[in-house]
PDB file of C-alpha atoms in Angstrom:
ATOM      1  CA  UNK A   1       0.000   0.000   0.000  1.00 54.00           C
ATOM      2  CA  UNK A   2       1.432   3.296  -0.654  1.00 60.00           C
ATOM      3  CA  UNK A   3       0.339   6.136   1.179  1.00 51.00           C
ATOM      4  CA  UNK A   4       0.265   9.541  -0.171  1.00 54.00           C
ATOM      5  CA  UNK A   5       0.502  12.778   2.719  1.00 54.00           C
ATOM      6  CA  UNK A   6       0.205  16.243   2.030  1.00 67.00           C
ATOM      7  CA  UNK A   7       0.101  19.728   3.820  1.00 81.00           C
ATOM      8  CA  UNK A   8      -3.382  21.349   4.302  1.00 82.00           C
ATOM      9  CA  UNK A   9      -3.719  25.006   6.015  1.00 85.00           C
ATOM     10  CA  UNK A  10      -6.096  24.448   9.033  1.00 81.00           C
ATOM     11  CA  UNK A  11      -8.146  27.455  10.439  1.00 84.00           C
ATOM     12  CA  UNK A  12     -10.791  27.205  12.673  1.00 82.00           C
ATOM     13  CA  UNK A  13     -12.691  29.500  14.993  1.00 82.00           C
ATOM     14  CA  UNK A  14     -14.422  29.124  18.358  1.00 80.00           C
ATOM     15  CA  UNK A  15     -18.048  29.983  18.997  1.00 79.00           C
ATOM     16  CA  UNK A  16     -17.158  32.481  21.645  1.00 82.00           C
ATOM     17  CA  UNK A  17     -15.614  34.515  18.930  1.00 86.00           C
ATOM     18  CA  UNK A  18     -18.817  35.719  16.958  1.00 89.00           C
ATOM     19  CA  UNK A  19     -17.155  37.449  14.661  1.00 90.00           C
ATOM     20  CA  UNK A  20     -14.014  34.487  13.319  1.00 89.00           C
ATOM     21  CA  UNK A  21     -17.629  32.303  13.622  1.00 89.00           C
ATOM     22  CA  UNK A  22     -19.116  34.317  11.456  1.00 93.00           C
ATOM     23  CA  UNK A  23     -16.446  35.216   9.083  1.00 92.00           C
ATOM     24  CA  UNK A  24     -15.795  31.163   8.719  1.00 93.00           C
ATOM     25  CA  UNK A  25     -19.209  30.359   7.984  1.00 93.00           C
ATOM     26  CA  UNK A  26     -19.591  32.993   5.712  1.00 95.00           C
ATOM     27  CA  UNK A  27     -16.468  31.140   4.097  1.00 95.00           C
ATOM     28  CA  UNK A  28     -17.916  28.019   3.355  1.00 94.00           C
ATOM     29  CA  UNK A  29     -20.891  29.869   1.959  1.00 95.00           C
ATOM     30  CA  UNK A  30     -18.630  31.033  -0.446  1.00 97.00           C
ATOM     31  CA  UNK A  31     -16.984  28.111  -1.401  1.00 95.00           C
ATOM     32  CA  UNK A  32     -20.807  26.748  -2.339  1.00 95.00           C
ATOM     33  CA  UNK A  33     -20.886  29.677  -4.633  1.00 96.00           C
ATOM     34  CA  UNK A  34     -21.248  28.425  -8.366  1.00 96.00           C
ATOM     35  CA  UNK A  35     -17.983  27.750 -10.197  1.00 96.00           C
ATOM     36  CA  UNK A  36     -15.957  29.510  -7.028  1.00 97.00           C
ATOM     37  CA  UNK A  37     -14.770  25.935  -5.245  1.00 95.00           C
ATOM     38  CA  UNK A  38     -13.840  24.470  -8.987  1.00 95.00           C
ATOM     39  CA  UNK A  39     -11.415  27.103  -9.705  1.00 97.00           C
ATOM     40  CA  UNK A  40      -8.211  27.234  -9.735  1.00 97.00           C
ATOM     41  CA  UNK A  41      -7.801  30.907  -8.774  1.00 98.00           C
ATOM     42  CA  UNK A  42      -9.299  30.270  -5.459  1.00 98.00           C
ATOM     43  CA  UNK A  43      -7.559  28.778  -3.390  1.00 96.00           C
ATOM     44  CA  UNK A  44      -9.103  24.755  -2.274  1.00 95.00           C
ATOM     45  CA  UNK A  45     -10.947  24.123   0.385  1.00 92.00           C
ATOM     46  CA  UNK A  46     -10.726  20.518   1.395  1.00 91.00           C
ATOM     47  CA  UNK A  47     -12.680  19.656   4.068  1.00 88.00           C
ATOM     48  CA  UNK A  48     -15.194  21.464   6.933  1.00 86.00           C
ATOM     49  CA  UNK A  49     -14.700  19.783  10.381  1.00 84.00           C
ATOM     50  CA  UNK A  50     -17.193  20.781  13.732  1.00 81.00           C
ATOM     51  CA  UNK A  51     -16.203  19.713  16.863  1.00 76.00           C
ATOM     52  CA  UNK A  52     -20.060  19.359  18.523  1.00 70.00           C
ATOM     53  CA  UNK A  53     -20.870  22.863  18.502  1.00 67.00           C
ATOM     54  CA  UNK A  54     -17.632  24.289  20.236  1.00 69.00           C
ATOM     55  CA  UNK A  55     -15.562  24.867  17.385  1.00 81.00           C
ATOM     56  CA  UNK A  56     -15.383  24.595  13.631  1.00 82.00           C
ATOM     57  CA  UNK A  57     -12.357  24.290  11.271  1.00 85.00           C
ATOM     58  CA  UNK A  58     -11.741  24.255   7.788  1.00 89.00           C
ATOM     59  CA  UNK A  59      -8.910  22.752   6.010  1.00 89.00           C
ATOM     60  CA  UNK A  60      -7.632  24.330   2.743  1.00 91.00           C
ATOM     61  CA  UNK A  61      -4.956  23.912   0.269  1.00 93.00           C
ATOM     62  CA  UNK A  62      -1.399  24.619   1.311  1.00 93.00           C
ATOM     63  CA  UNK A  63       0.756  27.368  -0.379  1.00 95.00           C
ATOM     64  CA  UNK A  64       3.608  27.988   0.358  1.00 96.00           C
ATOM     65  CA  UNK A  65       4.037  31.714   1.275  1.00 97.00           C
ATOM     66  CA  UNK A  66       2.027  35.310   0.473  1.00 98.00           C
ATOM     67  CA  UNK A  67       2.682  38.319  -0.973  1.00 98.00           C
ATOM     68  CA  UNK A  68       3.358  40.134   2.539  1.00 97.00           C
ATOM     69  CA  UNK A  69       6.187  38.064   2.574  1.00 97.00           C
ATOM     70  CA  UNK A  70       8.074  38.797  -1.051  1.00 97.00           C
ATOM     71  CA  UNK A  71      10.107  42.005  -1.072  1.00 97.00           C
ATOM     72  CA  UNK A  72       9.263  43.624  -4.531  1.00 98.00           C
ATOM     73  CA  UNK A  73      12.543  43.426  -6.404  1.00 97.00           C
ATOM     74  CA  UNK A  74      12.519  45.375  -9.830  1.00 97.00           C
ATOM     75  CA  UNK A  75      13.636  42.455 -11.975  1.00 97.00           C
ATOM     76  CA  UNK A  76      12.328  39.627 -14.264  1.00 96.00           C
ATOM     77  CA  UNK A  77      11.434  37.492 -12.113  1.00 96.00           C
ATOM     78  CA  UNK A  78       9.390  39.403 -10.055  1.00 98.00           C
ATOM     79  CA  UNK A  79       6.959  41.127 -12.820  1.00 98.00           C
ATOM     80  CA  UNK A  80       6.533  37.338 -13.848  1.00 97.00           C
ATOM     81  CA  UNK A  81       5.019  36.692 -10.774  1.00 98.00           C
ATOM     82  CA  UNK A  82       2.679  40.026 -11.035  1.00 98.00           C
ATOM     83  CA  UNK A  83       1.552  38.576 -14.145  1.00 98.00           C
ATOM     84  CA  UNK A  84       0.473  35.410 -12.256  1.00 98.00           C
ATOM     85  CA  UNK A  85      -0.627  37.484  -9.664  1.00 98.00           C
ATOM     86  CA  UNK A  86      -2.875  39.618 -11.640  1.00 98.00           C
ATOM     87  CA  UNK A  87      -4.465  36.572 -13.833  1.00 98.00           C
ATOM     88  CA  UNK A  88      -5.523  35.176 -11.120  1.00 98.00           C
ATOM     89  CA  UNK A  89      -7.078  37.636  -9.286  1.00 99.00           C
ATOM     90  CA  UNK A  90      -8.740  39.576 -11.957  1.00 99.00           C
ATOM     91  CA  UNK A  91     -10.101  36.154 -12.846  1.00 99.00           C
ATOM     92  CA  UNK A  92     -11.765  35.777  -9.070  1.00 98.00           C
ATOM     93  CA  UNK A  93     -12.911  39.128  -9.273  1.00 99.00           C
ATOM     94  CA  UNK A  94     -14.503  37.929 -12.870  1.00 98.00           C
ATOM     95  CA  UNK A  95     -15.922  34.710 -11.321  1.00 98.00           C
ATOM     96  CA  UNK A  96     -17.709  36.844  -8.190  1.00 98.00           C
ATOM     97  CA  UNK A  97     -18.927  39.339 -10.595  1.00 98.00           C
ATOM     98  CA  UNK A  98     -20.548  36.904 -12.798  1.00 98.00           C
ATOM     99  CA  UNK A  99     -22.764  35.431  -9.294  1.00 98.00           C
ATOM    100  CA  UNK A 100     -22.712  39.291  -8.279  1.00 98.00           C
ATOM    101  CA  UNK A 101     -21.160  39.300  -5.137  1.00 98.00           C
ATOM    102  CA  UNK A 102     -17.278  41.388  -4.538  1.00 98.00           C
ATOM    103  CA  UNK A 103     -14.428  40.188  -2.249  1.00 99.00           C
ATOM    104  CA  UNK A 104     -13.835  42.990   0.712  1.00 98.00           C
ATOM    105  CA  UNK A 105     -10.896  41.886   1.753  1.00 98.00           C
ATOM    106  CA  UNK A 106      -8.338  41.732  -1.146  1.00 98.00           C
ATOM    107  CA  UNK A 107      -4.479  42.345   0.470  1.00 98.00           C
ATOM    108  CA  UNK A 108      -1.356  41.301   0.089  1.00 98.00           C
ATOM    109  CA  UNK A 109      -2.119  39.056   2.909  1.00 97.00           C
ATOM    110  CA  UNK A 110      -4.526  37.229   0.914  1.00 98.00           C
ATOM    111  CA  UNK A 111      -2.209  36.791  -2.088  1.00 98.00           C
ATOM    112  CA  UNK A 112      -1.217  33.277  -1.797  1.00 98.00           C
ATOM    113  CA  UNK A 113       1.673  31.825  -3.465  1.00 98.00           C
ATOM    114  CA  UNK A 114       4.014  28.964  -4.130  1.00 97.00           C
ATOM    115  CA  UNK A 115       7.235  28.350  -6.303  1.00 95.00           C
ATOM    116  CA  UNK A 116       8.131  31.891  -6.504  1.00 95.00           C
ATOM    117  CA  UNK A 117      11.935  30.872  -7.322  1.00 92.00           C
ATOM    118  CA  UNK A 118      10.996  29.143 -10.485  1.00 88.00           C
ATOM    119  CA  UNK A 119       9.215  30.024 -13.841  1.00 86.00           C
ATOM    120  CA  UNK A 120       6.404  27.913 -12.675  1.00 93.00           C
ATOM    121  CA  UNK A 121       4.710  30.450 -10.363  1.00 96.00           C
ATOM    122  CA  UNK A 122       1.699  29.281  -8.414  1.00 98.00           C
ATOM    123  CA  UNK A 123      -0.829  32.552  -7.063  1.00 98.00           C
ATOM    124  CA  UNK A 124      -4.364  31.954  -5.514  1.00 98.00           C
ATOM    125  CA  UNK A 125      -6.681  34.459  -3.102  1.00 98.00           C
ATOM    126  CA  UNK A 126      -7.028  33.218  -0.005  1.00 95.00           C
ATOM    127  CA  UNK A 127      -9.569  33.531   2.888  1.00 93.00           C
ATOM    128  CA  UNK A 128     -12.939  34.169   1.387  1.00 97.00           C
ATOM    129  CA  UNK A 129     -14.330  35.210   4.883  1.00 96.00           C
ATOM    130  CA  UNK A 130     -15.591  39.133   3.612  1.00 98.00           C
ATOM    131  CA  UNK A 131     -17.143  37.968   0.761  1.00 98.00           C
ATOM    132  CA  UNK A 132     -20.759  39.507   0.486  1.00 98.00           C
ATOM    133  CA  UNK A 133     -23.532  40.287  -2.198  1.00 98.00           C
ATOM    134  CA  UNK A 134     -22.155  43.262  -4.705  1.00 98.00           C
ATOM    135  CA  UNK A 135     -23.345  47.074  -3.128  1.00 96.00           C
ATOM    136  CA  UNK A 136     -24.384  45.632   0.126  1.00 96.00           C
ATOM    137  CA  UNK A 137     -21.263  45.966   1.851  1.00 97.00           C
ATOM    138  CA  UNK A 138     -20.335  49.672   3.433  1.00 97.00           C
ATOM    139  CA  UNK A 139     -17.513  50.433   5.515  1.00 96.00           C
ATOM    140  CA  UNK A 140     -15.568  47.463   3.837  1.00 95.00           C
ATOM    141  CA  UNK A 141     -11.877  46.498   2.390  1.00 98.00           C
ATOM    142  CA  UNK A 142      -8.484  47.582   4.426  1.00 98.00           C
ATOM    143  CA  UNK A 143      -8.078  51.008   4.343  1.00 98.00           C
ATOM    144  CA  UNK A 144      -4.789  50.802   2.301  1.00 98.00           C
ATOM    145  CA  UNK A 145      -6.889  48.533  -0.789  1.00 98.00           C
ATOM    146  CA  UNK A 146     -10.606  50.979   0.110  1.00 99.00           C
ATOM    147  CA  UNK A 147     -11.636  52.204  -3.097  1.00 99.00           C
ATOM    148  CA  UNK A 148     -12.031  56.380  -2.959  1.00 99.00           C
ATOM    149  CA  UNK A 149     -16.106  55.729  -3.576  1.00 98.00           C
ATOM    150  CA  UNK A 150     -16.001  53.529  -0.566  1.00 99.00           C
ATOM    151  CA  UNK A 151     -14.840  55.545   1.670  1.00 98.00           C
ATOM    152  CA  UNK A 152     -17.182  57.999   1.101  1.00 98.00           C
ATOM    153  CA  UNK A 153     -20.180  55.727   2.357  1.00 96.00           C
ATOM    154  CA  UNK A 154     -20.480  53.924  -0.933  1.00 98.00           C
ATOM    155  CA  UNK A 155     -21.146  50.252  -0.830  1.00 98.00           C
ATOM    156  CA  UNK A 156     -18.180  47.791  -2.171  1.00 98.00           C
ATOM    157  CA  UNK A 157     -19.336  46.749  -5.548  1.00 98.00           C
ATOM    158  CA  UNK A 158     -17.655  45.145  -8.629  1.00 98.00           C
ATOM    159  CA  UNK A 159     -15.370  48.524  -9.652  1.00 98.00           C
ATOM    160  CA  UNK A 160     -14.367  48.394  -5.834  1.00 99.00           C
ATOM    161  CA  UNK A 161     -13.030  45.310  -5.975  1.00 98.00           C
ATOM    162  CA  UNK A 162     -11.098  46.340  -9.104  1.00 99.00           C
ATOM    163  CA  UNK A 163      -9.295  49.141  -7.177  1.00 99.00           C
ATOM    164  CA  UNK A 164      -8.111  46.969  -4.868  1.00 99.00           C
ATOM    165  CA  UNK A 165      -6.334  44.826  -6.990  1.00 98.00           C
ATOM    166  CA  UNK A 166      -4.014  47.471  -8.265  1.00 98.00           C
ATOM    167  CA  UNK A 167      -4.252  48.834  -4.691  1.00 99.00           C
ATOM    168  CA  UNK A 168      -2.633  45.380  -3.462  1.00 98.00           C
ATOM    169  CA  UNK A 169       0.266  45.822  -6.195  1.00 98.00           C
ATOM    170  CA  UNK A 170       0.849  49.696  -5.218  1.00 98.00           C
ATOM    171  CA  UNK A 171       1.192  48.937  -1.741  1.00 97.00           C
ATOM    172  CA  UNK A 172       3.606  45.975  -1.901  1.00 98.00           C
ATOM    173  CA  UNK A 173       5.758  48.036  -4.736  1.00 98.00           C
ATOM    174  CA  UNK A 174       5.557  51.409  -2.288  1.00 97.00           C
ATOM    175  CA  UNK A 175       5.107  50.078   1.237  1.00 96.00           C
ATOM    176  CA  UNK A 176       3.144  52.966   3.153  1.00 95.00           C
ATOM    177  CA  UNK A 177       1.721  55.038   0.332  1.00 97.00           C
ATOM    178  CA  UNK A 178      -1.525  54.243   1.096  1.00 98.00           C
ATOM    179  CA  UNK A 179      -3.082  53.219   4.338  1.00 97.00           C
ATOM    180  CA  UNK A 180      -2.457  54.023   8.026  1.00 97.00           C
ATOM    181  CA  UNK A 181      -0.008  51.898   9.160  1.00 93.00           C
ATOM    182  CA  UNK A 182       1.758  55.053  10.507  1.00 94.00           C
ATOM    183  CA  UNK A 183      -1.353  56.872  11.728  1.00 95.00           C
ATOM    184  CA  UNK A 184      -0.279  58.795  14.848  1.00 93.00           C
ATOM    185  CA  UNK A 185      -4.070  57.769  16.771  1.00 95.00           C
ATOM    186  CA  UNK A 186      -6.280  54.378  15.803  1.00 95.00           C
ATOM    187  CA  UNK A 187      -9.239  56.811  16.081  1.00 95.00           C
ATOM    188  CA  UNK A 188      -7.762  59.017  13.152  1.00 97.00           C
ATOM    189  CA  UNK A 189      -6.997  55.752  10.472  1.00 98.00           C
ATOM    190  CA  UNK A 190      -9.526  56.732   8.240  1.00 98.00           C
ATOM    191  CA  UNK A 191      -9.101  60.152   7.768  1.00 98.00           C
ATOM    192  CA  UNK A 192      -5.100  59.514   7.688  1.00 98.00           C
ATOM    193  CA  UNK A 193      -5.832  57.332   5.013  1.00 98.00           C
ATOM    194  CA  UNK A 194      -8.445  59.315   3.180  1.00 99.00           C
ATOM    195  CA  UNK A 195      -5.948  61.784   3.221  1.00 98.00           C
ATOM    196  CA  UNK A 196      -2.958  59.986   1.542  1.00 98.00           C
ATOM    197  CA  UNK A 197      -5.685  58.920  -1.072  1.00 98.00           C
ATOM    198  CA  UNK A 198      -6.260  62.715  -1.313  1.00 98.00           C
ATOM    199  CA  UNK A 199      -2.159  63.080  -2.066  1.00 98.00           C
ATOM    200  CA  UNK A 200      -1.599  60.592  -4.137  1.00 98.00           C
ATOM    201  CA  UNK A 201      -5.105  61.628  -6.502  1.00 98.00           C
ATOM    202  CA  UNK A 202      -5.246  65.503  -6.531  1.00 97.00           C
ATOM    203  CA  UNK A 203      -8.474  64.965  -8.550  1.00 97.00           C
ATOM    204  CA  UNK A 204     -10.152  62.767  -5.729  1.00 98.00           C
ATOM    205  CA  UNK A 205     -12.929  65.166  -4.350  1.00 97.00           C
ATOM    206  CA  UNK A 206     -13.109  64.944  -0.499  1.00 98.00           C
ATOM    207  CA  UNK A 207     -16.663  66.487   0.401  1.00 97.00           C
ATOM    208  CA  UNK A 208     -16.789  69.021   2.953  1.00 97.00           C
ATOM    209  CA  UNK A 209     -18.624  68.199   6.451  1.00 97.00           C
ATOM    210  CA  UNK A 210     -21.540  70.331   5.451  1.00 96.00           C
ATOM    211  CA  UNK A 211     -22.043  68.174   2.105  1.00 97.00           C
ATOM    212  CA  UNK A 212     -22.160  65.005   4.362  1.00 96.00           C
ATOM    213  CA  UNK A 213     -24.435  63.157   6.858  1.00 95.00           C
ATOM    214  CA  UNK A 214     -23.582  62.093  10.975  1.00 96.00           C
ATOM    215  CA  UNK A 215     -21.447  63.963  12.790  1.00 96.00           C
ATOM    216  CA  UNK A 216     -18.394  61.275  12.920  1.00 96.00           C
ATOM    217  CA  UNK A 217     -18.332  61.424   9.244  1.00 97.00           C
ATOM    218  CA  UNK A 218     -18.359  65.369   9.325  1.00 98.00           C
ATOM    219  CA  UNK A 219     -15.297  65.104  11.591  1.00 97.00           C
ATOM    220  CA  UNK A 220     -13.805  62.470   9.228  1.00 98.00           C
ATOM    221  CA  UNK A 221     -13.912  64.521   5.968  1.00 98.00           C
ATOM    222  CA  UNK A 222     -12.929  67.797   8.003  1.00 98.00           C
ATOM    223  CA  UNK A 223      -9.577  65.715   9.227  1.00 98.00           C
ATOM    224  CA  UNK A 224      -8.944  64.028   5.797  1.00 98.00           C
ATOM    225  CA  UNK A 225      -9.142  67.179   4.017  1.00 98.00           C
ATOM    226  CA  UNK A 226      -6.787  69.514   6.547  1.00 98.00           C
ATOM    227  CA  UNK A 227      -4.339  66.543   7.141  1.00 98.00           C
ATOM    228  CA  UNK A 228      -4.322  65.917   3.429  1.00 97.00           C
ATOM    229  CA  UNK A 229      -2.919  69.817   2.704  1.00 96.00           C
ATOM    230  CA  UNK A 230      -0.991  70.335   6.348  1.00 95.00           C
ATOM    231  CA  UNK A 231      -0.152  67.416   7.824  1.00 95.00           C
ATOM    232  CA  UNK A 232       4.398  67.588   7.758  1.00 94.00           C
ATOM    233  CA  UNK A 233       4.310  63.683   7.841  1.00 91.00           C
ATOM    234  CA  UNK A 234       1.839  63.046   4.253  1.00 96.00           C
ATOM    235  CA  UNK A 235       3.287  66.349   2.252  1.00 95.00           C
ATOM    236  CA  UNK A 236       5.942  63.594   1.101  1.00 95.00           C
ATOM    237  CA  UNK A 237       3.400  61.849  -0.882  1.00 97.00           C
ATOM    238  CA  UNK A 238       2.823  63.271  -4.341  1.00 97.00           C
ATOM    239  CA  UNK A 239       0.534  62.506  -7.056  1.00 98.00           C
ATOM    240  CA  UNK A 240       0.467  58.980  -8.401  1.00 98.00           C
ATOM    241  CA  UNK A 241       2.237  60.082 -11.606  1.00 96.00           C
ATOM    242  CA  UNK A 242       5.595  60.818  -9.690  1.00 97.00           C
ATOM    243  CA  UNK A 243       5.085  57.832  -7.490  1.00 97.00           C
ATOM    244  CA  UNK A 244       5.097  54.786  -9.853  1.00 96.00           C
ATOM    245  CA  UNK A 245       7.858  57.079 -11.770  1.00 95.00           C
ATOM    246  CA  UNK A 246      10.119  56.700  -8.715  1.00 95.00           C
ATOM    247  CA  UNK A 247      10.045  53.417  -8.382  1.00 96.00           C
ATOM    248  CA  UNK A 248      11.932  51.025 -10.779  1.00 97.00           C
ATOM    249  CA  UNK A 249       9.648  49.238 -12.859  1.00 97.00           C
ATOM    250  CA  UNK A 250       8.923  48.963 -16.522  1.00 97.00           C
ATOM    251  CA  UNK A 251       6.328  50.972 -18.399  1.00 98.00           C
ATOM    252  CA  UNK A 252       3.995  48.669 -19.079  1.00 98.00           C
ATOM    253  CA  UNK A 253       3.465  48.340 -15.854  1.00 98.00           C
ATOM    254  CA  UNK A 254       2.834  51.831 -14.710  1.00 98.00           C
ATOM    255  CA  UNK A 255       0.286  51.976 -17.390  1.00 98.00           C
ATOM    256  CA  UNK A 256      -1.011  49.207 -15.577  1.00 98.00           C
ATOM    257  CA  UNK A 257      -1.367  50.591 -12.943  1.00 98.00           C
ATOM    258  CA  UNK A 258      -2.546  54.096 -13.952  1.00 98.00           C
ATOM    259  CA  UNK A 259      -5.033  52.177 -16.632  1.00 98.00           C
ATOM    260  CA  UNK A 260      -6.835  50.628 -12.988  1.00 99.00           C
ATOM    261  CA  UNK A 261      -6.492  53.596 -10.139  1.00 99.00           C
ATOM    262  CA  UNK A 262      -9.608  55.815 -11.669  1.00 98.00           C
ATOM    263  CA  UNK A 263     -10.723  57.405  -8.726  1.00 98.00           C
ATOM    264  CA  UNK A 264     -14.290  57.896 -10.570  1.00 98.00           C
ATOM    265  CA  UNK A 265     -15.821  54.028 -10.030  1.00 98.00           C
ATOM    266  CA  UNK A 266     -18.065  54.932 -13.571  1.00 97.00           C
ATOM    267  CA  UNK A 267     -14.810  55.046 -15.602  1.00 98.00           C
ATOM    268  CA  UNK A 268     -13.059  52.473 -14.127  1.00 99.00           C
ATOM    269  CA  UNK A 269     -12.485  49.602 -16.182  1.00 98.00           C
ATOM    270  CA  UNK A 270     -13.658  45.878 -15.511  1.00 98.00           C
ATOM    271  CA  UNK A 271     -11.969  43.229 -14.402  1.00 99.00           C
ATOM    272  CA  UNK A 272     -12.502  41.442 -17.908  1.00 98.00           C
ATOM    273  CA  UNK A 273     -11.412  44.881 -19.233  1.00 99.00           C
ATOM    274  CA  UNK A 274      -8.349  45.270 -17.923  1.00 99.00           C
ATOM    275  CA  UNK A 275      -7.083  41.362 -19.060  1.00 98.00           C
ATOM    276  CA  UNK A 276      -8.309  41.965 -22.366  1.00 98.00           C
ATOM    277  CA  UNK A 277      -6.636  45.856 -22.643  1.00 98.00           C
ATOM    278  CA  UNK A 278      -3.622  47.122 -24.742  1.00 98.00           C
ATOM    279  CA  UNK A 279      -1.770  47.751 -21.492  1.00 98.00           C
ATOM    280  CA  UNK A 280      -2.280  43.779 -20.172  1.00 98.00           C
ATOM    281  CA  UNK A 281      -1.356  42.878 -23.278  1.00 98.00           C
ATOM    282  CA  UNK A 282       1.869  44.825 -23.583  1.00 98.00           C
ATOM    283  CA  UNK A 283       2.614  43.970 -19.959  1.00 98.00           C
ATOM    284  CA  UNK A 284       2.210  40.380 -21.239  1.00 97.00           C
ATOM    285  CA  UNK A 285       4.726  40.687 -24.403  1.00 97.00           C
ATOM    286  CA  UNK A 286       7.470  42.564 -21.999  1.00 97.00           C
ATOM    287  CA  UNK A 287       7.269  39.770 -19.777  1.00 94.00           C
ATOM    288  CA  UNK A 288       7.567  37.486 -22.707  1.00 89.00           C
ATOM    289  CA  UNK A 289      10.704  38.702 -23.783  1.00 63.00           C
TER     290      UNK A 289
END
């Protein structure tokens, strides 16, 4: 008899933690999704295990590391693997379009991957936990992927999701450009991170508090938009132009990059748009090379 073993990522959550409950239920939901647990974008789900009401675990398909843990490195090898990258996570964007629902939780985190040192590249999205019905979802996505409509009290919807794919790309390329990782206060994040948004897209209108509703949004917007023009610590962000044109890549890939990061959702191209654009393309034949 010959046995055959293999690695499987366990995670499980107890039933005194509502909210891991409820984010791991809401995971197998999604797996049940049409088409979702057949492909290969997604990472596999193997099995759902309860333990008699205490505490349920799900085990998944092993990878071996995620994009948190690559340092972007301007060379060959690693705009192979943002080719992978992008494939297959414009194609899970495609698949949840398709059934209508948007994944609120795209990050580098989430960005699974194996073989990285070879030409056979393996990249999935993990944890499926924030999925939720298109334009039902407010409040949603990390605050370094949040797409400028959604944090303006918009609900996540299919463009959303979009932004945060190129979001996930800017932020491992130019660690702290967007996001609050160095807010000074927790209970300033969003506006610190409105604001950076507000840098890095001049256009990007930030409403005044007298254009907007509830008095902690007021506050917000008020922050976001003095922080964004006087803050010492953001004045070193500039426009996204200049950004992407410090940072050693090739050109197909800052179109890329500019071609997604539309801060108007209406103009913002598809997922299916952006595979099937001049700019993939070309991104494609430099890689090719």
């Amino acid at each position: 008899m010959r046995l055959t073993f293999f690695r499987a990522f366990i995670k499980g959550a107890s039933i005194s933690d509502t909210n891991a409950t409820e984010n791991l239920e809401r995971e197998c939901r999604s797996y049940r999704l049409p088409g979702v647990a057949s492909a290969v974008c997604f990472r596999k789900m193997y099995d759902v295990i309860d333990t008699c009401g205490s505490e349920k675990y799900i085990a998944s398909e092993w990878l071996e590391t995620t994009l948190t843990q690559l340092k972007y490195l301007p060379n060959m090898r690693t705009y192979a693997i943002i080719e992978v990258i992008l494939k297959a996570v414009l194609h899970s964007c495609i698949i949840l379009e398709i059934l209508k629902y948007v994944n609120t939780d795209y990050k580098p985190a989430n960005i699974l991957l194996s073989s990285t040192e070879t030409g056979a590249v393996t990249a999935k999205v993990g944890d499926l936990g924030l999925v939720f019905p298109a334009g039902h979802r407010y409040e949603a996505q990390p605050y370094a992927m949040r797409a400028p409509e959604v944090f303006l009290g918009h609900a996540c919807t299919e463009s959303s999701q979009v932004w945060a794919v190129a979001a996930v790309l800017l932020c491992w390329i130019k660690p702290g450009v967007l996001g609050a990782w160095d807010s000074p206060h927790c209970l300033i994040n969003k506006a610190w991170s409105m604001a950076k948004s507000k840098r890095l897209f001049p256009n990007w209108n930030i409403p005044s508090p007298d254009e907007v509703e509830g008095d902690s949004f007021k506050a917000t917007v008020k922050s976001a938009r003095r922080m964004s023009q006087e803050e010492p610590g953001l004045q070193a962000i500039l426009p996204l132009e200049e950004e992407i044109r410090g940072v050693e890549m090739p050109q197909q890939l800052r179109e890329l990059l500019r071609l997604v990061l539309v801060v108007d959702p209406s103009k913002r191209p598809s997922a299916s748009s952006v595979l099937a654009s001049k700019e993939f393309q070309a991104f494609e034949t430099f890689i090719g090379i």
